[in-house]
PDB file of C-alpha atoms and ligand atoms in Angstrom:
ATOM      1  CA  MET G 126      16.870 169.638 168.930  1.00  0.00           C
ATOM      2  CA  ARG G 127      13.268 169.071 170.054  1.00  0.00           C
ATOM      3  CA  ILE G 128      10.962 166.545 168.410  1.00  0.00           C
ATOM      4  CA  ALA G 129       7.254 166.188 169.149  1.00  0.00           C
ATOM      5  CA  VAL G 130       6.131 162.549 169.015  1.00  0.00           C
ATOM      6  CA  ILE G 131       2.346 162.521 168.742  1.00  0.00           C
ATOM      7  CA  ASN G 132       0.408 159.318 169.399  1.00  0.00           C
ATOM      8  CA  PRO G 133      -2.948 160.101 167.704  1.00  0.00           C
ATOM      9  CA  ASN G 134      -4.922 157.681 169.943  1.00  0.00           C
ATOM     10  CA  THR G 135      -5.808 158.661 173.506  1.00  0.00           C
ATOM     11  CA  THR G 136      -4.146 155.829 175.480  1.00  0.00           C
ATOM     12  CA  ALA G 137      -1.580 157.535 177.712  1.00  0.00           C
ATOM     13  CA  SER G 138       0.230 154.303 178.630  1.00  0.00           C
ATOM     14  CA  MET G 139       0.829 153.667 174.929  1.00  0.00           C
ATOM     15  CA  THR G 140       2.119 157.244 174.525  1.00  0.00           C
ATOM     16  CA  ALA G 141       4.569 156.551 177.368  1.00  0.00           C
ATOM     17  CA  SER G 142       5.928 153.379 175.729  1.00  0.00           C
ATOM     18  CA  ILE G 143       6.179 155.158 172.366  1.00  0.00           C
ATOM     19  CA  GLY G 144       8.062 158.017 174.078  1.00  0.00           C
ATOM     20  CA  ALA G 145      10.479 155.531 175.661  1.00  0.00           C
ATOM     21  CA  ALA G 146      11.160 153.902 172.262  1.00  0.00           C
ATOM     22  CA  ALA G 147      11.733 157.322 170.690  1.00  0.00           C
ATOM     23  CA  ARG G 148      14.167 158.377 173.438  1.00  0.00           C
ATOM     24  CA  ALA G 149      16.045 155.093 173.075  1.00  0.00           C
ATOM     25  CA  ALA G 150      16.593 155.853 169.368  1.00  0.00           C
ATOM     26  CA  ALA G 151      17.277 159.579 169.732  1.00  0.00           C
ATOM     27  CA  SER G 152      20.773 161.069 169.590  1.00  0.00           C
ATOM     28  CA  PRO G 153      22.251 162.796 172.668  1.00  0.00           C
ATOM     29  CA  GLY G 154      20.860 166.328 172.769  1.00  0.00           C
ATOM     30  CA  THR G 155      17.563 165.421 171.126  1.00  0.00           C
ATOM     31  CA  GLU G 156      14.597 166.145 173.418  1.00  0.00           C
ATOM     32  CA  ILE G 157      11.484 164.032 172.806  1.00  0.00           C
ATOM     33  CA  LEU G 158       8.045 165.475 173.706  1.00  0.00           C
ATOM     34  CA  ALA G 159       5.610 162.534 173.690  1.00  0.00           C
ATOM     35  CA  VAL G 160       1.948 163.571 173.690  1.00  0.00           C
ATOM     36  CA  ASN G 161      -1.554 162.381 172.721  1.00  0.00           C
ATOM     37  CA  PRO G 162      -4.833 164.222 172.127  1.00  0.00           C
ATOM     38  CA  GLN G 163      -7.396 164.617 174.927  1.00  0.00           C
ATOM     39  CA  SER G 164     -10.260 163.537 172.685  1.00  0.00           C
ATOM     40  CA  GLY G 165     -10.627 160.652 170.217  1.00  0.00           C
ATOM     41  CA  PRO G 166     -10.487 156.836 170.057  1.00  0.00           C
ATOM     42  CA  ALA G 167      -8.373 154.800 172.531  1.00  0.00           C
ATOM     43  CA  SER G 168      -6.808 152.964 169.584  1.00  0.00           C
ATOM     44  CA  ILE G 169      -6.873 153.332 165.798  1.00  0.00           C
ATOM     45  CA  GLU G 170      -7.995 150.207 163.960  1.00  0.00           C
ATOM     46  CA  GLY G 171      -9.355 151.175 160.566  1.00  0.00           C
ATOM     47  CA  TYR G 172     -10.688 154.211 158.716  1.00  0.00           C
ATOM     48  CA  TRP G 173     -13.435 155.330 161.134  1.00  0.00           C
ATOM     49  CA  ASP G 174     -11.085 155.496 164.136  1.00  0.00           C
ATOM     50  CA  GLU G 175      -8.520 157.243 161.939  1.00  0.00           C
ATOM     51  CA  ALA G 176     -10.999 159.942 160.869  1.00  0.00           C
ATOM     52  CA  TYR G 177     -12.002 160.729 164.454  1.00  0.00           C
ATOM     53  CA  SER G 178      -8.412 160.932 165.673  1.00  0.00           C
ATOM     54  CA  VAL G 179      -7.331 163.578 163.146  1.00  0.00           C
ATOM     55  CA  PRO G 180      -8.870 166.702 164.800  1.00  0.00           C
ATOM     56  CA  GLY G 181      -7.132 165.918 168.116  1.00  0.00           C
ATOM     57  CA  LEU G 182      -3.874 165.224 166.276  1.00  0.00           C
ATOM     58  CA  LEU G 183      -4.001 168.618 164.522  1.00  0.00           C
ATOM     59  CA  VAL G 184      -4.499 170.401 167.853  1.00  0.00           C
ATOM     60  CA  GLU G 185      -1.320 168.708 169.170  1.00  0.00           C
ATOM     61  CA  ILE G 186       0.563 169.668 165.993  1.00  0.00           C
ATOM     62  CA  ALA G 187      -0.479 173.306 166.499  1.00  0.00           C
ATOM     63  CA  ARG G 188       0.622 173.231 170.152  1.00  0.00           C
ATOM     64  CA  ALA G 189       4.005 171.680 169.249  1.00  0.00           C
ATOM     65  CA  GLU G 190       4.499 174.285 166.528  1.00  0.00           C
ATOM     66  CA  ARG G 191       3.836 177.053 169.064  1.00  0.00           C
ATOM     67  CA  ALA G 192       6.361 175.348 171.376  1.00  0.00           C
ATOM     68  CA  GLY G 193       8.925 175.714 168.555  1.00  0.00           C
ATOM     69  CA  VAL G 194       9.785 172.044 167.906  1.00  0.00           C
ATOM     70  CA  ASP G 195      12.237 171.180 165.111  1.00  0.00           C
ATOM     71  CA  ALA G 196      10.151 168.267 163.800  1.00  0.00           C
ATOM     72  CA  HIS G 197       6.924 166.330 164.397  1.00  0.00           C
ATOM     73  CA  ILE G 198       6.396 162.557 164.315  1.00  0.00           C
ATOM     74  CA  ILE G 199       2.953 160.978 163.845  1.00  0.00           C
ATOM     75  CA  ALA G 200       3.262 157.793 165.887  1.00  0.00           C
ATOM     76  CA  CYS G 201       0.494 155.776 164.264  1.00  0.00           C
ATOM     77  CA  PHE G 202       1.383 153.313 161.535  1.00  0.00           C
ATOM     78  CA  ASP G 203      -1.463 154.516 159.282  1.00  0.00           C
ATOM     79  CA  ASP G 204       0.318 157.921 159.150  1.00  0.00           C
ATOM     80  CA  THR G 205      -2.955 159.385 160.425  1.00  0.00           C
ATOM     81  CA  GLY G 206      -3.607 162.932 159.187  1.00  0.00           C
ATOM     82  CA  LEU G 207      -0.089 163.231 157.715  1.00  0.00           C
ATOM     83  CA  GLU G 208      -0.947 165.551 154.809  1.00  0.00           C
ATOM     84  CA  ALA G 209      -3.129 167.877 156.901  1.00  0.00           C
ATOM     85  CA  ALA G 210      -0.398 168.016 159.543  1.00  0.00           C
ATOM     86  CA  ARG G 211       2.146 169.015 156.885  1.00  0.00           C
ATOM     87  CA  CYS G 212      -0.154 171.904 155.917  1.00  0.00           C
ATOM     88  CA  ALA G 213      -0.480 173.011 159.551  1.00  0.00           C
ATOM     89  CA  ALA G 214       3.237 172.787 160.423  1.00  0.00           C
ATOM     90  CA  ALA G 215       6.329 174.595 159.144  1.00  0.00           C
ATOM     91  CA  ALA G 216       8.612 172.033 160.771  1.00  0.00           C
ATOM     92  CA  PRO G 217       8.878 168.650 158.983  1.00  0.00           C
ATOM     93  CA  VAL G 218       6.268 165.993 159.797  1.00  0.00           C
ATOM     94  CA  ILE G 219       7.233 162.303 159.573  1.00  0.00           C
ATOM     95  CA  GLY G 220       4.752 159.423 159.688  1.00  0.00           C
ATOM     96  CA  ILE G 221       6.147 156.229 161.241  1.00  0.00           C
ATOM     97  CA  GLY G 222       4.674 154.144 158.401  1.00  0.00           C
ATOM     98  CA  GLU G 223       6.390 156.110 155.638  1.00  0.00           C
ATOM     99  CA  ALA G 224       9.649 156.221 157.620  1.00  0.00           C
ATOM    100  CA  ALA G 225       9.643 152.456 158.202  1.00  0.00           C
ATOM    101  CA  PHE G 226       8.849 151.702 154.553  1.00  0.00           C
ATOM    102  CA  HIS G 227      11.822 153.778 153.401  1.00  0.00           C
ATOM    103  CA  LEU G 228      14.218 152.112 155.829  1.00  0.00           C
ATOM    104  CA  GLY G 229      12.816 148.677 155.050  1.00  0.00           C
ATOM    105  CA  SER G 230      13.422 149.236 151.341  1.00  0.00           C
ATOM    106  CA  LEU G 231      17.091 150.012 152.074  1.00  0.00           C
ATOM    107  CA  LEU G 232      17.651 146.662 153.842  1.00  0.00           C
ATOM    108  CA  GLY G 233      16.427 143.979 151.441  1.00  0.00           C
ATOM    109  CA  HIS G 234      14.975 143.305 148.019  1.00  0.00           C
ATOM    110  CA  ARG G 235      11.478 143.194 149.541  1.00  0.00           C
ATOM    111  CA  PHE G 236      10.016 143.632 152.991  1.00  0.00           C
ATOM    112  CA  SER G 237       6.769 142.437 154.505  1.00  0.00           C
ATOM    113  CA  VAL G 238       4.691 144.404 156.994  1.00  0.00           C
ATOM    114  CA  VAL G 239       3.198 142.717 160.071  1.00  0.00           C
ATOM    115  CA  THR G 240       0.399 144.823 161.549  1.00  0.00           C
ATOM    116  CA  THR G 241      -2.370 144.340 164.118  1.00  0.00           C
ATOM    117  CA  LEU G 242      -5.879 143.543 162.745  1.00  0.00           C
ATOM    118  CA  SER G 243      -6.826 142.681 159.142  1.00  0.00           C
ATOM    119  CA  ARG G 244      -9.001 145.796 158.993  1.00  0.00           C
ATOM    120  CA  SER G 245      -5.832 147.900 159.146  1.00  0.00           C
ATOM    121  CA  ILE G 246      -4.369 146.322 155.996  1.00  0.00           C
ATOM    122  CA  PRO G 247      -6.243 148.379 153.312  1.00  0.00           C
ATOM    123  CA  ALA G 248      -5.069 151.742 154.740  1.00  0.00           C
ATOM    124  CA  ILE G 249      -1.462 150.508 154.865  1.00  0.00           C
ATOM    125  CA  GLU G 250      -1.612 149.132 151.293  1.00  0.00           C
ATOM    126  CA  THR G 251      -3.098 152.439 150.116  1.00  0.00           C
ATOM    127  CA  ASN G 252      -0.218 154.357 151.748  1.00  0.00           C
ATOM    128  CA  LEU G 253       2.361 152.101 150.089  1.00  0.00           C
ATOM    129  CA  LEU G 254       0.816 152.921 146.713  1.00  0.00           C
ATOM    130  CA  LYS G 255       0.666 156.630 147.561  1.00  0.00           C
ATOM    131  CA  TYR G 256       4.356 156.672 148.553  1.00  0.00           C
ATOM    132  CA  GLY G 257       5.358 154.641 145.477  1.00  0.00           C
ATOM    133  CA  LEU G 258       6.828 151.879 147.679  1.00  0.00           C
ATOM    134  CA  ASP G 259       4.256 149.156 146.943  1.00  0.00           C
ATOM    135  CA  ARG G 260       6.687 147.322 144.634  1.00  0.00           C
ATOM    136  CA  ARG G 261       9.180 146.988 147.512  1.00  0.00           C
ATOM    137  CA  CYS G 262       6.593 145.428 149.830  1.00  0.00           C
ATOM    138  CA  ALA G 263       5.931 141.712 149.334  1.00  0.00           C
ATOM    139  CA  ARG G 264       2.827 141.656 151.540  1.00  0.00           C
ATOM    140  CA  VAL G 265       0.999 143.396 154.395  1.00  0.00           C
ATOM    141  CA  ARG G 266       0.051 140.785 156.978  1.00  0.00           C
ATOM    142  CA  ALA G 267      -2.104 140.904 160.144  1.00  0.00           C
ATOM    143  CA  SER G 268      -1.151 139.219 163.438  1.00  0.00           C
ATOM    144  CA  GLU G 269      -4.803 139.667 164.577  1.00  0.00           C
ATOM    145  CA  VAL G 270      -3.541 141.252 167.800  1.00  0.00           C
ATOM    146  CA  PRO G 271      -5.720 144.271 168.782  1.00  0.00           C
ATOM    147  CA  VAL G 272      -3.640 147.451 169.332  1.00  0.00           C
ATOM    148  CA  LEU G 273      -4.278 147.696 173.069  1.00  0.00           C
ATOM    149  CA  GLU G 274      -3.410 143.991 173.582  1.00  0.00           C
ATOM    150  CA  LEU G 275       0.164 145.045 172.789  1.00  0.00           C
ATOM    151  CA  GLU G 276       0.100 146.903 176.100  1.00  0.00           C
ATOM    152  CA  ASN G 277      -0.832 143.710 178.008  1.00  0.00           C
ATOM    153  CA  PRO G 278       2.353 141.821 179.026  1.00  0.00           C
ATOM    154  CA  ALA G 279       0.253 138.704 179.709  1.00  0.00           C
ATOM    155  CA  SER G 280      -1.090 138.598 176.136  1.00  0.00           C
ATOM    156  CA  ASP G 281       0.460 136.300 173.519  1.00  0.00           C
ATOM    157  CA  ALA G 282       0.960 139.274 171.198  1.00  0.00           C
ATOM    158  CA  ALA G 283       4.720 138.747 170.708  1.00  0.00           C
ATOM    159  CA  ALA G 284       4.236 135.054 169.904  1.00  0.00           C
ATOM    160  CA  LYS G 285       1.535 135.838 167.330  1.00  0.00           C
ATOM    161  CA  ILE G 286       3.683 138.534 165.674  1.00  0.00           C
ATOM    162  CA  SER G 287       6.685 136.205 165.688  1.00  0.00           C
ATOM    163  CA  ALA G 288       4.680 133.435 163.994  1.00  0.00           C
ATOM    164  CA  GLU G 289       3.557 135.896 161.298  1.00  0.00           C
ATOM    165  CA  ILE G 290       7.162 136.936 160.689  1.00  0.00           C
ATOM    166  CA  GLU G 291       8.105 133.279 160.145  1.00  0.00           C
ATOM    167  CA  ARG G 292       5.271 132.954 157.608  1.00  0.00           C
ATOM    168  CA  ALA G 293       6.455 136.139 155.861  1.00  0.00           C
ATOM    169  CA  LYS G 294       9.950 134.651 155.477  1.00  0.00           C
ATOM    170  CA  LEU G 295       8.628 131.333 154.106  1.00  0.00           C
ATOM    171  CA  GLU G 296       5.702 132.502 151.964  1.00  0.00           C
ATOM    172  CA  ASP G 297       6.645 136.077 150.925  1.00  0.00           C
ATOM    173  CA  HIS G 298      10.426 135.498 150.809  1.00  0.00           C
ATOM    174  CA  ALA G 299      10.609 138.702 152.831  1.00  0.00           C
ATOM    175  CA  GLU G 300      14.208 139.817 153.429  1.00  0.00           C
ATOM    176  CA  ALA G 301      13.193 142.426 156.010  1.00  0.00           C
ATOM    177  CA  ILE G 302      10.178 143.008 158.261  1.00  0.00           C
ATOM    178  CA  VAL G 303       8.396 146.272 159.068  1.00  0.00           C
ATOM    179  CA  LEU G 304       6.389 146.258 162.308  1.00  0.00           C
ATOM    180  CA  GLY G 305       2.983 147.747 161.541  1.00  0.00           C
ATOM    181  CA  CYS G 306       2.048 149.450 164.818  1.00  0.00           C
ATOM    182  CA  ALA G 307       3.647 152.022 167.144  1.00  0.00           C
ATOM    183  CA  GLY G 308       2.830 149.679 170.025  1.00  0.00           C
ATOM    184  CA  MET G 309       5.267 147.065 168.664  1.00  0.00           C
ATOM    185  CA  ALA G 310       8.309 149.372 168.980  1.00  0.00           C
ATOM    186  CA  ASP G 311       9.865 147.478 171.904  1.00  0.00           C
ATOM    187  CA  LEU G 312       9.734 144.121 170.070  1.00  0.00           C
ATOM    188  CA  ALA G 313      11.997 144.957 167.080  1.00  0.00           C
ATOM    189  CA  ALA G 314      15.434 143.997 168.427  1.00  0.00           C
ATOM    190  CA  ARG G 315      14.233 140.757 170.017  1.00  0.00           C
ATOM    191  CA  LEU G 316      12.337 139.628 166.892  1.00  0.00           C
ATOM    192  CA  SER G 317      15.255 140.529 164.610  1.00  0.00           C
ATOM    193  CA  ALA G 318      17.612 138.376 166.694  1.00  0.00           C
ATOM    194  CA  LYS G 319      15.110 135.495 166.801  1.00  0.00           C
ATOM    195  CA  HIS G 320      14.336 135.441 163.042  1.00  0.00           C
ATOM    196  CA  GLY G 321      17.738 136.444 161.661  1.00  0.00           C
ATOM    197  CA  LEU G 322      16.611 139.362 159.504  1.00  0.00           C
ATOM    198  CA  PRO G 323      16.234 143.147 159.903  1.00  0.00           C
ATOM    199  CA  VAL G 324      13.062 144.129 161.770  1.00  0.00           C
ATOM    200  CA  VAL G 325      12.214 147.829 161.431  1.00  0.00           C
ATOM    201  CA  ASP G 326      10.316 149.776 164.089  1.00  0.00           C
ATOM    202  CA  GLY G 327       8.673 152.905 162.665  1.00  0.00           C
ATOM    203  CA  VAL G 328       9.110 155.021 165.806  1.00  0.00           C
ATOM    204  CA  ALA G 329      12.913 154.655 165.773  1.00  0.00           C
ATOM    205  CA  ALA G 330      12.993 155.059 161.976  1.00  0.00           C
ATOM    206  CA  ALA G 331      11.005 158.301 162.202  1.00  0.00           C
ATOM    207  CA  VAL G 332      13.212 159.717 164.974  1.00  0.00           C
ATOM    208  CA  LYS G 333      16.361 159.218 162.882  1.00  0.00           C
ATOM    209  CA  LEU G 334      14.771 160.726 159.757  1.00  0.00           C
ATOM    210  CA  ALA G 335      13.388 163.672 161.752  1.00  0.00           C
ATOM    211  CA  GLU G 336      16.834 164.315 163.227  1.00  0.00           C
ATOM    212  CA  ALA G 337      18.376 164.167 159.735  1.00  0.00           C
ATOM    213  CA  LEU G 338      15.916 166.690 158.267  1.00  0.00           C
ATOM    214  CA  ALA G 339      16.226 169.032 161.250  1.00  0.00           C
ATOM    215  CA  ALA G 340      20.036 168.792 161.225  1.00  0.00           C
ATOM    216  CA  LEU G 341      20.056 169.675 157.513  1.00  0.00           C
ATOM    217  CA  GLY G 342      17.674 172.578 158.139  1.00  0.00           C
ATOM    218  CA  LEU G 343      15.153 171.067 155.713  1.00  0.00           C
ATOM    219  CA  ARG G 344      11.489 172.000 156.256  1.00  0.00           C
ATOM    220  CA  THR G 345       8.222 171.137 154.480  1.00  0.00           C
ATOM    221  CA  SER G 346       7.694 172.928 151.140  1.00  0.00           C
ATOM    222  CA  LYS G 347       4.961 175.538 151.369  1.00  0.00           C
ATOM    223  CA  ILE G 348       4.593 176.324 147.641  1.00  0.00           C
ATOM    224  CA  GLY G 349       2.105 173.559 146.790  1.00  0.00           C
ATOM    225  CA  GLY G 350      -0.070 170.939 148.443  1.00  0.00           C
ATOM    226  CA  TYR G 351       1.325 171.596 151.926  1.00  0.00           C
ATOM    227  CA  ALA G 352       0.684 175.366 151.829  1.00  0.00           C
ATOM    228  CA  PRO G 353      -0.845 176.685 155.095  1.00  0.00           C
ATOM    229  CA  PRO G 354      -4.677 176.522 155.348  1.00  0.00           C
ATOM    230  CA  LEU G 355      -6.445 179.667 154.089  1.00  0.00           C
ATOM    231  CA  PRO G 356      -8.398 181.809 156.590  1.00  0.00           C
ATOM    232  CA  LYS G 357     -12.148 181.307 156.122  1.00  0.00           C
ATOM    233  CA  ALA G 358     -15.430 181.082 158.028  1.00  0.00           C
ATOM    234  CA  PHE G 359     -15.680 177.877 160.116  1.00  0.00           C
ATOM    235  CA  ALA G 360     -19.155 176.796 161.264  1.00  0.00           C
ATOM    236  CA  GLY G 361     -19.339 175.518 164.819  1.00  0.00           C
ATOM    237  CA  GLY G 362     -16.215 177.392 165.925  1.00  0.00           C
ATOM    238  CA  ALA G 363     -12.736 177.112 164.406  1.00  0.00           C
ATOM    239  CA  PRO G 364     -10.475 174.512 166.094  1.00  0.00           C
ATOM    240  CA  GLU G 365      -7.264 175.379 167.915  1.00  0.00           C
ATOM    241  CA  GLY G 366      -4.597 175.755 165.239  1.00  0.00           C
ATOM    242  CA  ALA G 367      -6.958 177.084 162.565  1.00  0.00           C
ATOM    243  CA  PRO G 368      -5.738 180.300 160.842  1.00  0.00           C
ATOM    244  CA  GLY G 369      -6.212 183.162 163.295  1.00  0.00           C
ATOM    245  CA  ARG G 370      -6.733 180.841 166.280  1.00  0.00           C
TER     246      ARG G 370
HETATM  247  C1  LIG Y 696      -0.975 152.360 165.490  1.00  0.00           C
HETATM  248  N1  LIG Y 696      -3.224 152.030 165.491  1.00  0.00           N
HETATM  249  O1  LIG Y 696       0.215 152.386 165.198  1.00  0.00           O
HETATM  250  C2  LIG Y 696      -2.072 151.864 164.601  1.00  0.00           C
HETATM  251  C3  LIG Y 696      -1.855 150.444 164.170  1.00  0.00           C
HETATM  252  C4  LIG Y 696      -3.021 149.905 163.392  1.00  0.00           C
HETATM  253  O2  LIG Y 696      -3.620 153.023 167.501  1.00  0.00           O
HETATM  254  N2  LIG Y 696      -1.508 152.875 166.622  1.00  0.00           N
HETATM  255  C5  LIG Y 696      -2.860 152.663 166.607  1.00  0.00           C
HETATM  256  O3  LIG Y 696      -3.534 148.889 163.730  1.00  0.00           O
HETATM  257  O4  LIG Y 696      -3.441 150.518 162.424  1.00  0.00           O
END
């Protein structure tokens, strides 16, 4: 089984750590292809970054489809471009946010999310509503750690995230925690042991759900909203992956 893990930002070192987390979660025999676009923002923190990372993401989805992968994972907690990717791909597409929310809701009455910057909270809350999982989430919190600071071993990122988890337990009565950034993947086990509750990493959650769908031979429905894009004129030159390209 081959799974494409696409980090929609353009920071290759972050793609490498996401790939390592995905391989650590994958079953024997599952090959992980970890990639990122060649154009777009170095990190995604808010709606503007998200919008400019989608075209590069869709090019990587098209390339992974041509490579014949069994599933795609969007390794950005905002589930960047998820719906468009599901239109472009026949193989299932899993967003790490949606995957983590589903697993979090299986582990406690309510979970809290701990993400990076406050500006990322509205997009995450909107996704919870869209997925119908808002009632299972006590609160979306920000650790105020910029995404790329997670890559810096000298930063106090882990301490800030840990402190926010403690506040989520006390103030939200959270029974589980969902880590709100792909760059936090390597912190889950350590934070779970420290705080005595389940801590869900979206990358690992998405790998297991992608494997389950692929093993069951289940693929995205093409009879409705995720139908392939229709061929049409495209001013400025159609992007790689567009119908006919
Ligand atoms: C992520 N940004 O998982 C999101 C997290 C965020 O570049 N990878 C990013 O802050 O929205």
